[in-house]
Coordinates of C-alpha atoms in Angstrom, one line a residue:
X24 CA 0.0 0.0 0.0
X25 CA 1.6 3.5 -0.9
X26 CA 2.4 5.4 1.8
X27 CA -0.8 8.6 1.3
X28 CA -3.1 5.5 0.7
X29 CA -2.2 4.7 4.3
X30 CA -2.6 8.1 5.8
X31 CA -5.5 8.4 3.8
X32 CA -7.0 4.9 5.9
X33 CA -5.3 6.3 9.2
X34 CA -7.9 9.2 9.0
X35 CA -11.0 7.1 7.9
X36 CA -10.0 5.1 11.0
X37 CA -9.4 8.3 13.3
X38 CA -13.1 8.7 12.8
X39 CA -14.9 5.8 13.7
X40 CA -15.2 6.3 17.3
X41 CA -16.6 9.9 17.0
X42 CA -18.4 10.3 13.7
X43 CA -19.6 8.5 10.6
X44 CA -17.5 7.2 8.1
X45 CA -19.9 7.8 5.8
X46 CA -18.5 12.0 6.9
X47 CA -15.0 11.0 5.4
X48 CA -16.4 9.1 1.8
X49 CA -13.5 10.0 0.0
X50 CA -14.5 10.0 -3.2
X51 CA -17.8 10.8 -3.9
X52 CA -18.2 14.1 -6.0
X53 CA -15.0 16.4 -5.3
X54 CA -13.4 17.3 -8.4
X55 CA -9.4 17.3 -6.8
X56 CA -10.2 14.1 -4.5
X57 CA -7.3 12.3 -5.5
X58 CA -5.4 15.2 -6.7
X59 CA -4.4 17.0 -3.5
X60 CA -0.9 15.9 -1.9
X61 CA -2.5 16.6 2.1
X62 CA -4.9 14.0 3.0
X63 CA -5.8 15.5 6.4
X64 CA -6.7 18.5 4.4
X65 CA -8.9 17.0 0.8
X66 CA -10.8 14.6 4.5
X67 CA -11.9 18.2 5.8
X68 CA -13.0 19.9 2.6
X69 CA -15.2 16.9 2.1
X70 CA -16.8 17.1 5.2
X71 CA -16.9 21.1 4.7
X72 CA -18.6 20.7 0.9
X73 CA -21.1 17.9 2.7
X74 CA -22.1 20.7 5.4
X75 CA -22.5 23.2 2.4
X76 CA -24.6 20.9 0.8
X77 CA -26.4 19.8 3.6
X78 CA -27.3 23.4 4.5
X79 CA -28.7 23.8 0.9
X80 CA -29.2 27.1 -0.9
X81 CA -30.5 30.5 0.9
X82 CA -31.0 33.8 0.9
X83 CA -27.6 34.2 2.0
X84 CA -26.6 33.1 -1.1
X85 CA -28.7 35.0 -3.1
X86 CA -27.4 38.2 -1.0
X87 CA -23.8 37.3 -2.5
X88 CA -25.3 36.7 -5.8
X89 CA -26.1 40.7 -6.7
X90 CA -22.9 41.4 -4.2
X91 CA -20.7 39.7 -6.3
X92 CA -22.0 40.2 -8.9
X93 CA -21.4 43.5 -8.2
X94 CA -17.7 43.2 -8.8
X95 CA -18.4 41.7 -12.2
X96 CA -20.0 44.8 -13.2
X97 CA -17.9 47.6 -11.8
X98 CA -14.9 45.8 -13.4
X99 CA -16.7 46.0 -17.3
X100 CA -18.1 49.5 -16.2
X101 CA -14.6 50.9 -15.3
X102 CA -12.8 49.2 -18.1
X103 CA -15.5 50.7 -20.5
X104 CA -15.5 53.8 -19.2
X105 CA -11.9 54.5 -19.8
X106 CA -12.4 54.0 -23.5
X107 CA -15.6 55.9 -23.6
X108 CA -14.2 58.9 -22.3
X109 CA -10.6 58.9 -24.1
X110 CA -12.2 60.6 -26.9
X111 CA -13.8 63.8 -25.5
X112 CA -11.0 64.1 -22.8
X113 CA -8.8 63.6 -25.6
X114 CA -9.9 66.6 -27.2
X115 CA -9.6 68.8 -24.0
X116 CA -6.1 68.1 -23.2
X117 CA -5.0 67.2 -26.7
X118 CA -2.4 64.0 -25.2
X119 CA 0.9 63.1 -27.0
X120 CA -0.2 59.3 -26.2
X121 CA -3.8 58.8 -27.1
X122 CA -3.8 54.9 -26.0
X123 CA -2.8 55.9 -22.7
X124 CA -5.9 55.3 -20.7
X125 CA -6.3 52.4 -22.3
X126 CA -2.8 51.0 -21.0
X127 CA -3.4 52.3 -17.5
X128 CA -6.5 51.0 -16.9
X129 CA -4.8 47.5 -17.8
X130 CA -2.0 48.3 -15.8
X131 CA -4.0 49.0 -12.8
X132 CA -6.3 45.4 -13.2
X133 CA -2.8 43.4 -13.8
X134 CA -1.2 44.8 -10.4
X135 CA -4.6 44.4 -8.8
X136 CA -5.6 41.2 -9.6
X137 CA -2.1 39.8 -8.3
X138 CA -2.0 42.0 -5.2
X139 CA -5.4 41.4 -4.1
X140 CA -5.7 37.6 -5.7
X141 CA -2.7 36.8 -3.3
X142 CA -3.8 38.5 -0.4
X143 CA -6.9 36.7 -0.7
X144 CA -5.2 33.5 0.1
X145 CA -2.8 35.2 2.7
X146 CA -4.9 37.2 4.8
X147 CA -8.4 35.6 3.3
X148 CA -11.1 36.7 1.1
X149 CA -13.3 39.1 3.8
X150 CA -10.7 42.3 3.7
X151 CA -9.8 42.4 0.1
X152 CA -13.3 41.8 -0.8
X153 CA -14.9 44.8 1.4
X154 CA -11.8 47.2 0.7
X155 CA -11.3 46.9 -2.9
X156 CA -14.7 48.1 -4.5
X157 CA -14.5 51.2 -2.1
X158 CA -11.3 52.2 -3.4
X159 CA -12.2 51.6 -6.8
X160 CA -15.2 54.3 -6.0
X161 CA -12.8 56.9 -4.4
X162 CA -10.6 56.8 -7.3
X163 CA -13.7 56.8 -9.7
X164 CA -15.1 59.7 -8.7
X165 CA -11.3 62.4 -8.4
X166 CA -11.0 60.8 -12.1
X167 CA -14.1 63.3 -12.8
X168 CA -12.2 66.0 -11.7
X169 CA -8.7 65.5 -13.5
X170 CA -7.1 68.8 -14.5
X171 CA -5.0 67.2 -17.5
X172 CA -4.3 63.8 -19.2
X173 CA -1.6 62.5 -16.9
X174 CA -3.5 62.8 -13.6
X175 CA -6.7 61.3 -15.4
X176 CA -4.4 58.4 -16.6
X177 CA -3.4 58.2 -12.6
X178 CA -6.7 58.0 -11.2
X179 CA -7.8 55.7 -13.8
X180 CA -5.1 53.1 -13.0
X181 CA -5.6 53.6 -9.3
X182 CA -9.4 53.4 -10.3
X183 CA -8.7 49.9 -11.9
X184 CA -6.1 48.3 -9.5
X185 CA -9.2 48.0 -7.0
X186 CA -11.9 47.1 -9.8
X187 CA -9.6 44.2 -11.3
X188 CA -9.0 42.8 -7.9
X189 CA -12.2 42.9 -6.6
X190 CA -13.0 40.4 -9.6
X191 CA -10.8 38.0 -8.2
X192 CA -12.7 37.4 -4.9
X193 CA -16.7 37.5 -6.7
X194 CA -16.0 34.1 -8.1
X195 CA -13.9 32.5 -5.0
X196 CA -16.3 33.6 -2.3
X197 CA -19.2 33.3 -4.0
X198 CA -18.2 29.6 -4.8
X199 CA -16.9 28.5 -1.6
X200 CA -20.4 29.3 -0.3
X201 CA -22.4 27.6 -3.0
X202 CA -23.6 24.0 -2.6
X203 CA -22.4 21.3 -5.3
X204 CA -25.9 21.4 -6.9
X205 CA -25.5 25.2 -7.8
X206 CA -22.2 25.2 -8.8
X207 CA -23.6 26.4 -12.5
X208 CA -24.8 29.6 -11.0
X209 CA -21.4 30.4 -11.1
X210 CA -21.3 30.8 -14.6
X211 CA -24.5 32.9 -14.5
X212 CA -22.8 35.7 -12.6
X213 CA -21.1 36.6 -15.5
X214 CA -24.1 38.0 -16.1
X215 CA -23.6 40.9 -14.2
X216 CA -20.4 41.7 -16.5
X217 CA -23.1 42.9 -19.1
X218 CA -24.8 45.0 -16.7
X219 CA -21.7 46.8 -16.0
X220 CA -21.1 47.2 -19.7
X221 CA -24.9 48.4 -20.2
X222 CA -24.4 50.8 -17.6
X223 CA -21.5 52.1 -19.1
X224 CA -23.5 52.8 -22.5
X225 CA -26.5 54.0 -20.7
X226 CA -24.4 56.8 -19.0
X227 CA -22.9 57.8 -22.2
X228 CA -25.7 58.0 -23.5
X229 CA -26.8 60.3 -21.3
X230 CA -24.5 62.7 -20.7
X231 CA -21.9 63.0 -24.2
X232 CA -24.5 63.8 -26.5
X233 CA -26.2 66.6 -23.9
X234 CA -22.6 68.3 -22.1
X235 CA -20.3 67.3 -24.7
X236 CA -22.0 68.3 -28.3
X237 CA -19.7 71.9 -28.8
X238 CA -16.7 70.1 -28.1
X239 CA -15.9 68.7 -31.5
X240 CA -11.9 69.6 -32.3
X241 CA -9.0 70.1 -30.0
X242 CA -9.5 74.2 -31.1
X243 CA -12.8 74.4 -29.8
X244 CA -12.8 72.1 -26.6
X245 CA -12.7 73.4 -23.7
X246 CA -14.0 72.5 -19.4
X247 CA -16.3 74.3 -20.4
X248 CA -18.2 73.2 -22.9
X249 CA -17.3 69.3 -22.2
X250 CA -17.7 68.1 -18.8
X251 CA -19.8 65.2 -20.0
X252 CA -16.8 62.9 -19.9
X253 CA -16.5 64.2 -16.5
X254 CA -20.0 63.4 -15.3
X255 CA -19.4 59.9 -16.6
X256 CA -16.8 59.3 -14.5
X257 CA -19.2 61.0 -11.2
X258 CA -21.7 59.1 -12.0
X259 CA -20.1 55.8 -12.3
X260 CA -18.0 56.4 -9.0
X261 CA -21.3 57.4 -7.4
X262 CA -22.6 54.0 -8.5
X263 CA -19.5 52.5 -7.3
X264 CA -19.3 53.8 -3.9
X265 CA -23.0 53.1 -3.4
X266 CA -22.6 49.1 -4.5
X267 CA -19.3 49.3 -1.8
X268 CA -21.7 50.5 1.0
X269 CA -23.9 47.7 0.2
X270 CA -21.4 45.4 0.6
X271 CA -20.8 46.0 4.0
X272 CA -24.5 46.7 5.4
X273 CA -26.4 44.2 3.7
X274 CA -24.1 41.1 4.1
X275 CA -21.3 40.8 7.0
X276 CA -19.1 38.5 5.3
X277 CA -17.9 36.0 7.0
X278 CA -14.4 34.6 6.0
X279 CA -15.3 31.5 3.7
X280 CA -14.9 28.3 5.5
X281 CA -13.1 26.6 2.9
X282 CA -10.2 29.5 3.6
X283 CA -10.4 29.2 7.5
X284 CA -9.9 25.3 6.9
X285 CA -6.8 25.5 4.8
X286 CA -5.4 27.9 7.7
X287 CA -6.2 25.1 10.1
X288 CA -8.9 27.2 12.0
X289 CA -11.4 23.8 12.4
X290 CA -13.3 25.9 15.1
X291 CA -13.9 29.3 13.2
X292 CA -15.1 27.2 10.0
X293 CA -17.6 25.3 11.7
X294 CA -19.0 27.9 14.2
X295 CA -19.6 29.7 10.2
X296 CA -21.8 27.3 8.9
X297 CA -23.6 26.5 12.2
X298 CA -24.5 30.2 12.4
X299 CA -25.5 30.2 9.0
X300 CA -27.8 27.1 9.2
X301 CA -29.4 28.6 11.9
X302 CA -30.4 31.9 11.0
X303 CA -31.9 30.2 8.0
X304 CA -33.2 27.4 9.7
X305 CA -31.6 24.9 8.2
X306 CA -29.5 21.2 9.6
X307 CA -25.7 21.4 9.4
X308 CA -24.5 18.2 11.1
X309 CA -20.9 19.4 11.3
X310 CA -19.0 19.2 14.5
X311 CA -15.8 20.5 15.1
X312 CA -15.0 16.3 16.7
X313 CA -15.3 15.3 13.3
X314 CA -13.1 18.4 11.9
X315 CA -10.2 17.5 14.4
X316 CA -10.8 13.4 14.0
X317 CA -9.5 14.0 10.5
X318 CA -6.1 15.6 12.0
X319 CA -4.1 18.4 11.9
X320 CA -3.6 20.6 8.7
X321 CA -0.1 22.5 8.5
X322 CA -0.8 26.0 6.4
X323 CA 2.5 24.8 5.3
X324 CA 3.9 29.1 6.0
X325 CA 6.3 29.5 3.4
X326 CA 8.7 32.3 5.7
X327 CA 8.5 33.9 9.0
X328 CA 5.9 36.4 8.2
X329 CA 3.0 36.1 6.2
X330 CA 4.1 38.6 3.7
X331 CA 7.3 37.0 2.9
X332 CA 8.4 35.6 -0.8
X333 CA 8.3 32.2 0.5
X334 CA 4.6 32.5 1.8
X335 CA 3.9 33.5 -2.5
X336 CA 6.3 30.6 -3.0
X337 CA 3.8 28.2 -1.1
X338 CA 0.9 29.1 -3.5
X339 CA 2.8 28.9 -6.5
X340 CA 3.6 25.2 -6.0
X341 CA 0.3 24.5 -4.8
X342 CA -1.2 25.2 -7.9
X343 CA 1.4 22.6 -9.3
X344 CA 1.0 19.7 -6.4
X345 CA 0.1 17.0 -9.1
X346 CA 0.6 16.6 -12.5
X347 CA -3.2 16.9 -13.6
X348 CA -3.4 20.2 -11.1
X349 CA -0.4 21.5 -13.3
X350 CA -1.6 21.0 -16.6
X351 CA -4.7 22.7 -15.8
X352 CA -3.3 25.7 -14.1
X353 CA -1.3 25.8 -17.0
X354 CA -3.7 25.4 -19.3
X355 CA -6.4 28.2 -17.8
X356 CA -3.4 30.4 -17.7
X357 CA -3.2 30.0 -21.6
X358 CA -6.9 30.7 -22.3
X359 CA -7.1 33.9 -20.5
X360 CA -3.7 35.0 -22.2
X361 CA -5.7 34.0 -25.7
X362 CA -8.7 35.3 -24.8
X363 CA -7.1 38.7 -23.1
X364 CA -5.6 38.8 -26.6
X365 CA -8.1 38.2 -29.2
X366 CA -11.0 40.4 -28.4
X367 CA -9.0 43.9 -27.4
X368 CA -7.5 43.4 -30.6
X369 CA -10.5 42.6 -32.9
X370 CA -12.3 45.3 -31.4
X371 CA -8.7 47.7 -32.0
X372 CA -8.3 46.2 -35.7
X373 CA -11.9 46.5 -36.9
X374 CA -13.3 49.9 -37.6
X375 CA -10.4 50.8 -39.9
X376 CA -10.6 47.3 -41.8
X377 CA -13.7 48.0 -42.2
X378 CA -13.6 51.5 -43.4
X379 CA -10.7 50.5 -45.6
X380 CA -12.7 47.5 -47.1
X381 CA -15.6 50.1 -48.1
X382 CA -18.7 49.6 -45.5
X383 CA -20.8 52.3 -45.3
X384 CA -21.7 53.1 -41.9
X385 CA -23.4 56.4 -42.5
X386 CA -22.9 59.3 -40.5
X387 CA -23.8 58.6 -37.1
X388 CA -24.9 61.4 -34.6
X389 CA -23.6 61.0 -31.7
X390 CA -27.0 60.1 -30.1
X391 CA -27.5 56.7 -32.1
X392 CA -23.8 56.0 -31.8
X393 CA -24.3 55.7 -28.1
X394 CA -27.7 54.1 -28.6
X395 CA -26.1 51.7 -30.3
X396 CA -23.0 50.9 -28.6
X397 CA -25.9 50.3 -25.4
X398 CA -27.6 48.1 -27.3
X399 CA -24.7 45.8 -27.9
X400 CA -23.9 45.6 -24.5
X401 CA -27.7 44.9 -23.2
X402 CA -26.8 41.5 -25.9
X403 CA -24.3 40.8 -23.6
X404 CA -25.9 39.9 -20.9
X405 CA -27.4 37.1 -22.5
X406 CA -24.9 35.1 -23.5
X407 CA -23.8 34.0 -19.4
X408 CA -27.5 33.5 -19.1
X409 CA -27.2 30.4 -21.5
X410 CA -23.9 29.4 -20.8
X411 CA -25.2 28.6 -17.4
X412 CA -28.3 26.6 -18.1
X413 CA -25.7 24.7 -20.8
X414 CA -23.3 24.0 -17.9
X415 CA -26.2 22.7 -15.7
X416 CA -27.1 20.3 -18.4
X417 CA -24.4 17.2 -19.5
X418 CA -23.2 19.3 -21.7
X419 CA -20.4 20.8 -18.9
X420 CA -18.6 23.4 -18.4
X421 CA -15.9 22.1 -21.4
X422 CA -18.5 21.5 -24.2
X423 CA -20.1 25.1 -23.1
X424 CA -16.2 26.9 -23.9
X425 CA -15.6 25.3 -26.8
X426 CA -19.1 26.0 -28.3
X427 CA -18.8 29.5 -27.5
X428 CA -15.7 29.8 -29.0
X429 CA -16.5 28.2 -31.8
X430 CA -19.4 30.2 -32.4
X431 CA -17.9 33.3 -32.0
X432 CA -15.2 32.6 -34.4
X433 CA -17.8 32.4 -37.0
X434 CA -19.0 35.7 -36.3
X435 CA -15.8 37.2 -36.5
X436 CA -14.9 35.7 -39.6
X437 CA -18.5 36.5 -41.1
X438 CA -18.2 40.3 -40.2
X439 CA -15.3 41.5 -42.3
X440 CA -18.2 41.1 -45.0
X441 CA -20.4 43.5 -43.1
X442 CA -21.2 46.6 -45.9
X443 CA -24.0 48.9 -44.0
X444 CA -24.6 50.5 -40.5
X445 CA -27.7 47.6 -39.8
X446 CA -25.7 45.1 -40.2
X447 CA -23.0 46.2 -38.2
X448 CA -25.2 46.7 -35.1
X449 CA -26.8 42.9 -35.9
X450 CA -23.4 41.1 -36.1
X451 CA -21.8 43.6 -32.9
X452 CA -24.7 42.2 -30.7
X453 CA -24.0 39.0 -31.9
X454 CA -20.7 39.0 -31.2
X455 CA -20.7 39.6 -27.7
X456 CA -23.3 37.4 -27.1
X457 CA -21.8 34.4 -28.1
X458 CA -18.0 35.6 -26.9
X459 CA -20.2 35.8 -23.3
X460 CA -20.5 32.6 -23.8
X461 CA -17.4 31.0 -23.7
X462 CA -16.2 34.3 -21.7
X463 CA -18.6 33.5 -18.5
X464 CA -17.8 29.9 -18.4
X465 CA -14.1 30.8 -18.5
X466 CA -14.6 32.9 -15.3
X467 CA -16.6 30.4 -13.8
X468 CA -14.2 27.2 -14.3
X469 CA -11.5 28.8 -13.0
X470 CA -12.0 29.1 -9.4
X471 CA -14.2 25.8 -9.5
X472 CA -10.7 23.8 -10.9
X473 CA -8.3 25.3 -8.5
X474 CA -7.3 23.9 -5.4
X475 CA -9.1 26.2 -2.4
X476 CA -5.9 27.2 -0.3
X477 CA -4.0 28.3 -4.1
X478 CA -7.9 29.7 -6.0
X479 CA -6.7 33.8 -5.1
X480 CA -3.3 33.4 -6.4
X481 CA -4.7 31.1 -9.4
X482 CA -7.2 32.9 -10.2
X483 CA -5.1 36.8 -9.6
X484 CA -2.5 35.2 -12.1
X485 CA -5.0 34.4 -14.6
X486 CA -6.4 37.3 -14.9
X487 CA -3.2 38.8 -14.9
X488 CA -2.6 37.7 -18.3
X489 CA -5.5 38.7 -19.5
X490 CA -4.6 42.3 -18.4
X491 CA -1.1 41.9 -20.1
X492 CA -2.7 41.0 -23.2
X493 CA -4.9 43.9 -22.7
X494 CA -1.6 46.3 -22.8
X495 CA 0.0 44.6 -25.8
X496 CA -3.5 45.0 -27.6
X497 CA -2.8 49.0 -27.2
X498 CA 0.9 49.1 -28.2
X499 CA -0.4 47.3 -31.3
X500 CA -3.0 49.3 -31.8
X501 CA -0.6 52.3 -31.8
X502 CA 2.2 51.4 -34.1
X503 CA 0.5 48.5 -36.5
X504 CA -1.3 48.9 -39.7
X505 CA -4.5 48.6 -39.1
X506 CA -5.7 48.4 -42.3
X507 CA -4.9 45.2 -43.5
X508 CA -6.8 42.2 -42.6
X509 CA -4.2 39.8 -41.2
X510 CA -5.0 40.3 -37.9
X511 CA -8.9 40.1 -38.0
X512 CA -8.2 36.4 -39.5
X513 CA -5.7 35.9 -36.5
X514 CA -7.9 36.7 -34.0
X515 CA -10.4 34.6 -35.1
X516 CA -8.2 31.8 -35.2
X517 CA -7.0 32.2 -31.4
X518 CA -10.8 31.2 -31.0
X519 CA -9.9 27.8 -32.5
X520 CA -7.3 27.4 -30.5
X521 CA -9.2 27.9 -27.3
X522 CA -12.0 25.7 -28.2
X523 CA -8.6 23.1 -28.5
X524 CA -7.7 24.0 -25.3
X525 CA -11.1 24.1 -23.4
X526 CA -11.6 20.6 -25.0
X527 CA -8.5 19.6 -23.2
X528 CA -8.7 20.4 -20.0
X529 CA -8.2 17.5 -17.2
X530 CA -11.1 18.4 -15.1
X531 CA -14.8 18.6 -15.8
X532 CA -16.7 20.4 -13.1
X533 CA -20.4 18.8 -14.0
X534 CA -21.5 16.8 -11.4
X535 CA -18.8 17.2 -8.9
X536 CA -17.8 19.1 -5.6
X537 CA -14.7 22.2 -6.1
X538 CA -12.1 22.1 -3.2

């Protein structure tokens, strides 16, 4: 017998005189059960995900739903935003770098998503999920009042470091609260990305075609005559800081118990889910004798002090403990550096291929341009909403990516033959609702594959590279032809690729438990 099969027996044994054996079933639903390298520790997130499921769903969870989901929002709002704006506040302070908001706001996601992904899994998921929104607000609303490009381009960066890592926690708490059977809902949160984005185009909607009209050239621009970029910004801050107070007075997080067990704080995770089982009225027959039957687990501290490089150095290997666990950190890593790639760049490359291909757009007033650009985000939304009920069905979360992929592909290809302003706004709404598709599952298997004690850090990196792909989109965007169509045809083809590499990945989260 090898030598974890033994340990792994040891602990079933350890249990018999003060709980069920049927509490330590190793085996029957948790997608890393044979993966992790600490028995004592994959024993007690089995027990934990039977308490979860035992409690069941409740309003609790629906609370962190819209909370949550708030982060998905403000992070396509903010990001939005930025490129909304450049334009008019482009024109008042006449920049020698136009792109630069653009690279700033990625900037401030990249750092913030690895900052606040690893503190997540340092500290835990309760301060870096009620600090991080507010900050994002702050910095939101000063943007408004920038007095030249520089100092917008600094708030907007300070804006996005706490917008990009406040989408690091949404998924991990939400999911380390969510019983096995809702799992999918997961993937329906991404949802709330396309509010953000509709909210973006409702407020410029609103206020560039009314406070920014007389501000058409760099001569005639002035604060004056186009502060509607500027109320953007208020208005979207004011929405921010709002969403952060709810945060804090509708729902007093509780560290997630899945985080208090990998610290080895048995007691903490169990007095969590016994309080939450009874405010709802619901059984939880979790005991904190059954938590310590299963052993100790050693946090495994990296260094002296929490902060230290060997503490990072912990997580980094975590997220490699096993072969499988490699390949698919790995392999997630590799989609969201595709993915952080191919859309900034379609969406960079394709008004000037298209203008330089002949389609006639019309002359759009600013009113319907903004009417428009709304309307493709409301499409947006839709696209999560299916790729959820596909990843409740046994279709999974794998066959979901690669359809979306797929399907967006087409699109892409299909719309370097749009000709005409209608069919421009048909194939834009298209677009993103299929890319939602694959998009929201991506956001939604990532958290669910990685191992609980490593999800901020695995989950902060992935992102990450997204975001880095978002800066090399606007250095291309600044010194490339854009003209030809090479790149629209290589875009499309990095959907093919990640439709190969969704249909590859080791794990398949239908039906079974995350750590």
């Amino acid at each position: 017998m090898k030598k974890s099969d033994e340990r792994r027996v040891d602990v079933e044994r350890a249990s018999d005189s003060d709980a069920d054996v049927d509490w330590l079933s190793f085996g029957k639903g948790d997608i890393l059960q044979l993966e992790h390298v600490n028995p004592v520790l994959n024993a007690k997130m089995h027990l934990v995900n039977n308490a979860i499921d035992e409690i069941g769903f409740t309003t609790y969870q629906w609370k962190l739903f819209v909370l949550n989901g708030f982060g998905y929002a403000v992070d396509s709002l903010i990001l939005l935003i930025q490129g909304i704006i450049a334009g008019q506040a482009g024109l008042e302070f006449n920049p020698g770098y136009k792109n630069g908001l653009t690279m700033a706001a990625y900037v401030g996601m990249l750092v913030g998503a690895l900052f606040w992904g690893m503190t997540a899994d340092i500290i835990g998921r309760k301060f870096a999920f009620n600090v991080s929104l507010m900050l994002c607000s702050i910095f939101a609303i000063v943007a408004g009042a920038s007095p030249n490009w520089t100092v917008l381009g600094v708030f907007v960066c300070l804006c996005s470091f706490g917008a990009g890592g406040n989408l690091v926690l949404d998924t991990a708490v939400f999911l380390e609260y969510l019983p096995s059977k809702d799992q999918w809902l997961l993937t329906l949160m991404a949802a709330w990305w396309g509010i953000g984005q509709l909210i973006a185009g409702f407020f410029a909607w609103a206020f560039l075609p009314n406070y920014s009209k007389d501000c058409t050239t760099v001569e005639n621009c002035t604060y004056a005559n186009n502060k509607g970029w500027r109320y953007v910004w208020y208005a979207s801050g004011s929405l921010v800081f709002v969403m952060s107070i709810l945060r804090i007075t509708v729902i007093r997080l509780k560290e997630t118990p899945k985080f208090l067990v990998g610290e080895g704080r048995d007691a903490e995770c169990v007095a969590t889910l016994q309080i939450i089982a009874q405010k709802y009225n619901r059984p939880c027959s979790l005991t904190l004798v059954q938590m310590e039957a299963c052993g100790v687990v050693d946090p495994g501290r990296g260094s002296k002090s929490k902060w230290g490089f060997g503490e990072i150095g912990i997580h980094l290997k975590g997220l490699y403990a096993t072969r499988r666990i490699g390949i698919s950190t790995s392999l997630i890593w590799l989609s969201w550096t595709l993915i952080g790639l191919a859309y900034p760049l379609y969406n960079v490359f394709l008004p000037a291929y298209l203008k330089s291909r002949g389609a006639q757009l019309g002359g759009q007033s600013s009113y319907v341009l903004w009417r428009n650009y709304t309307l493709v985000n409301f499409s947006s939304i839709w696209g999560p909403i299916l790729a959820g009920y596909m990843c409740s069905t046994r279709l999974g979360r794998k066959n979901t990516m690669v359809i979306g992929a797929l399907i967006t592909m087409s699109f892409f290809f299909a719309y370097t033959q749009v000709r005409t302003a209608v069919q421009d706004l048909v194939f834009s709404c298209l677009i993103n609702f299929c890319l939602n598709i694959y998009y929201g599952t991506l956001y939604a298997y990532t958290p669910e594959v990685l191992p609980s004690a490593h999800r901020g850090t695995g989950n902060g990196i992935a992102i990450a590279w997204n975001r880095v792909m978002g800066i090399v989109s606007a250095v291309v965007a600044t010194v490339a032809d854009t003209s030809t169509p090479v790149p629209i045809y290589i875009c499309a083809a990095l959907y093919i690729l990640m439709a190969a590499v969704a249909a590859v990945f080791p794990f398949e989260p239908y039906g079974k438990r995350s750590s």
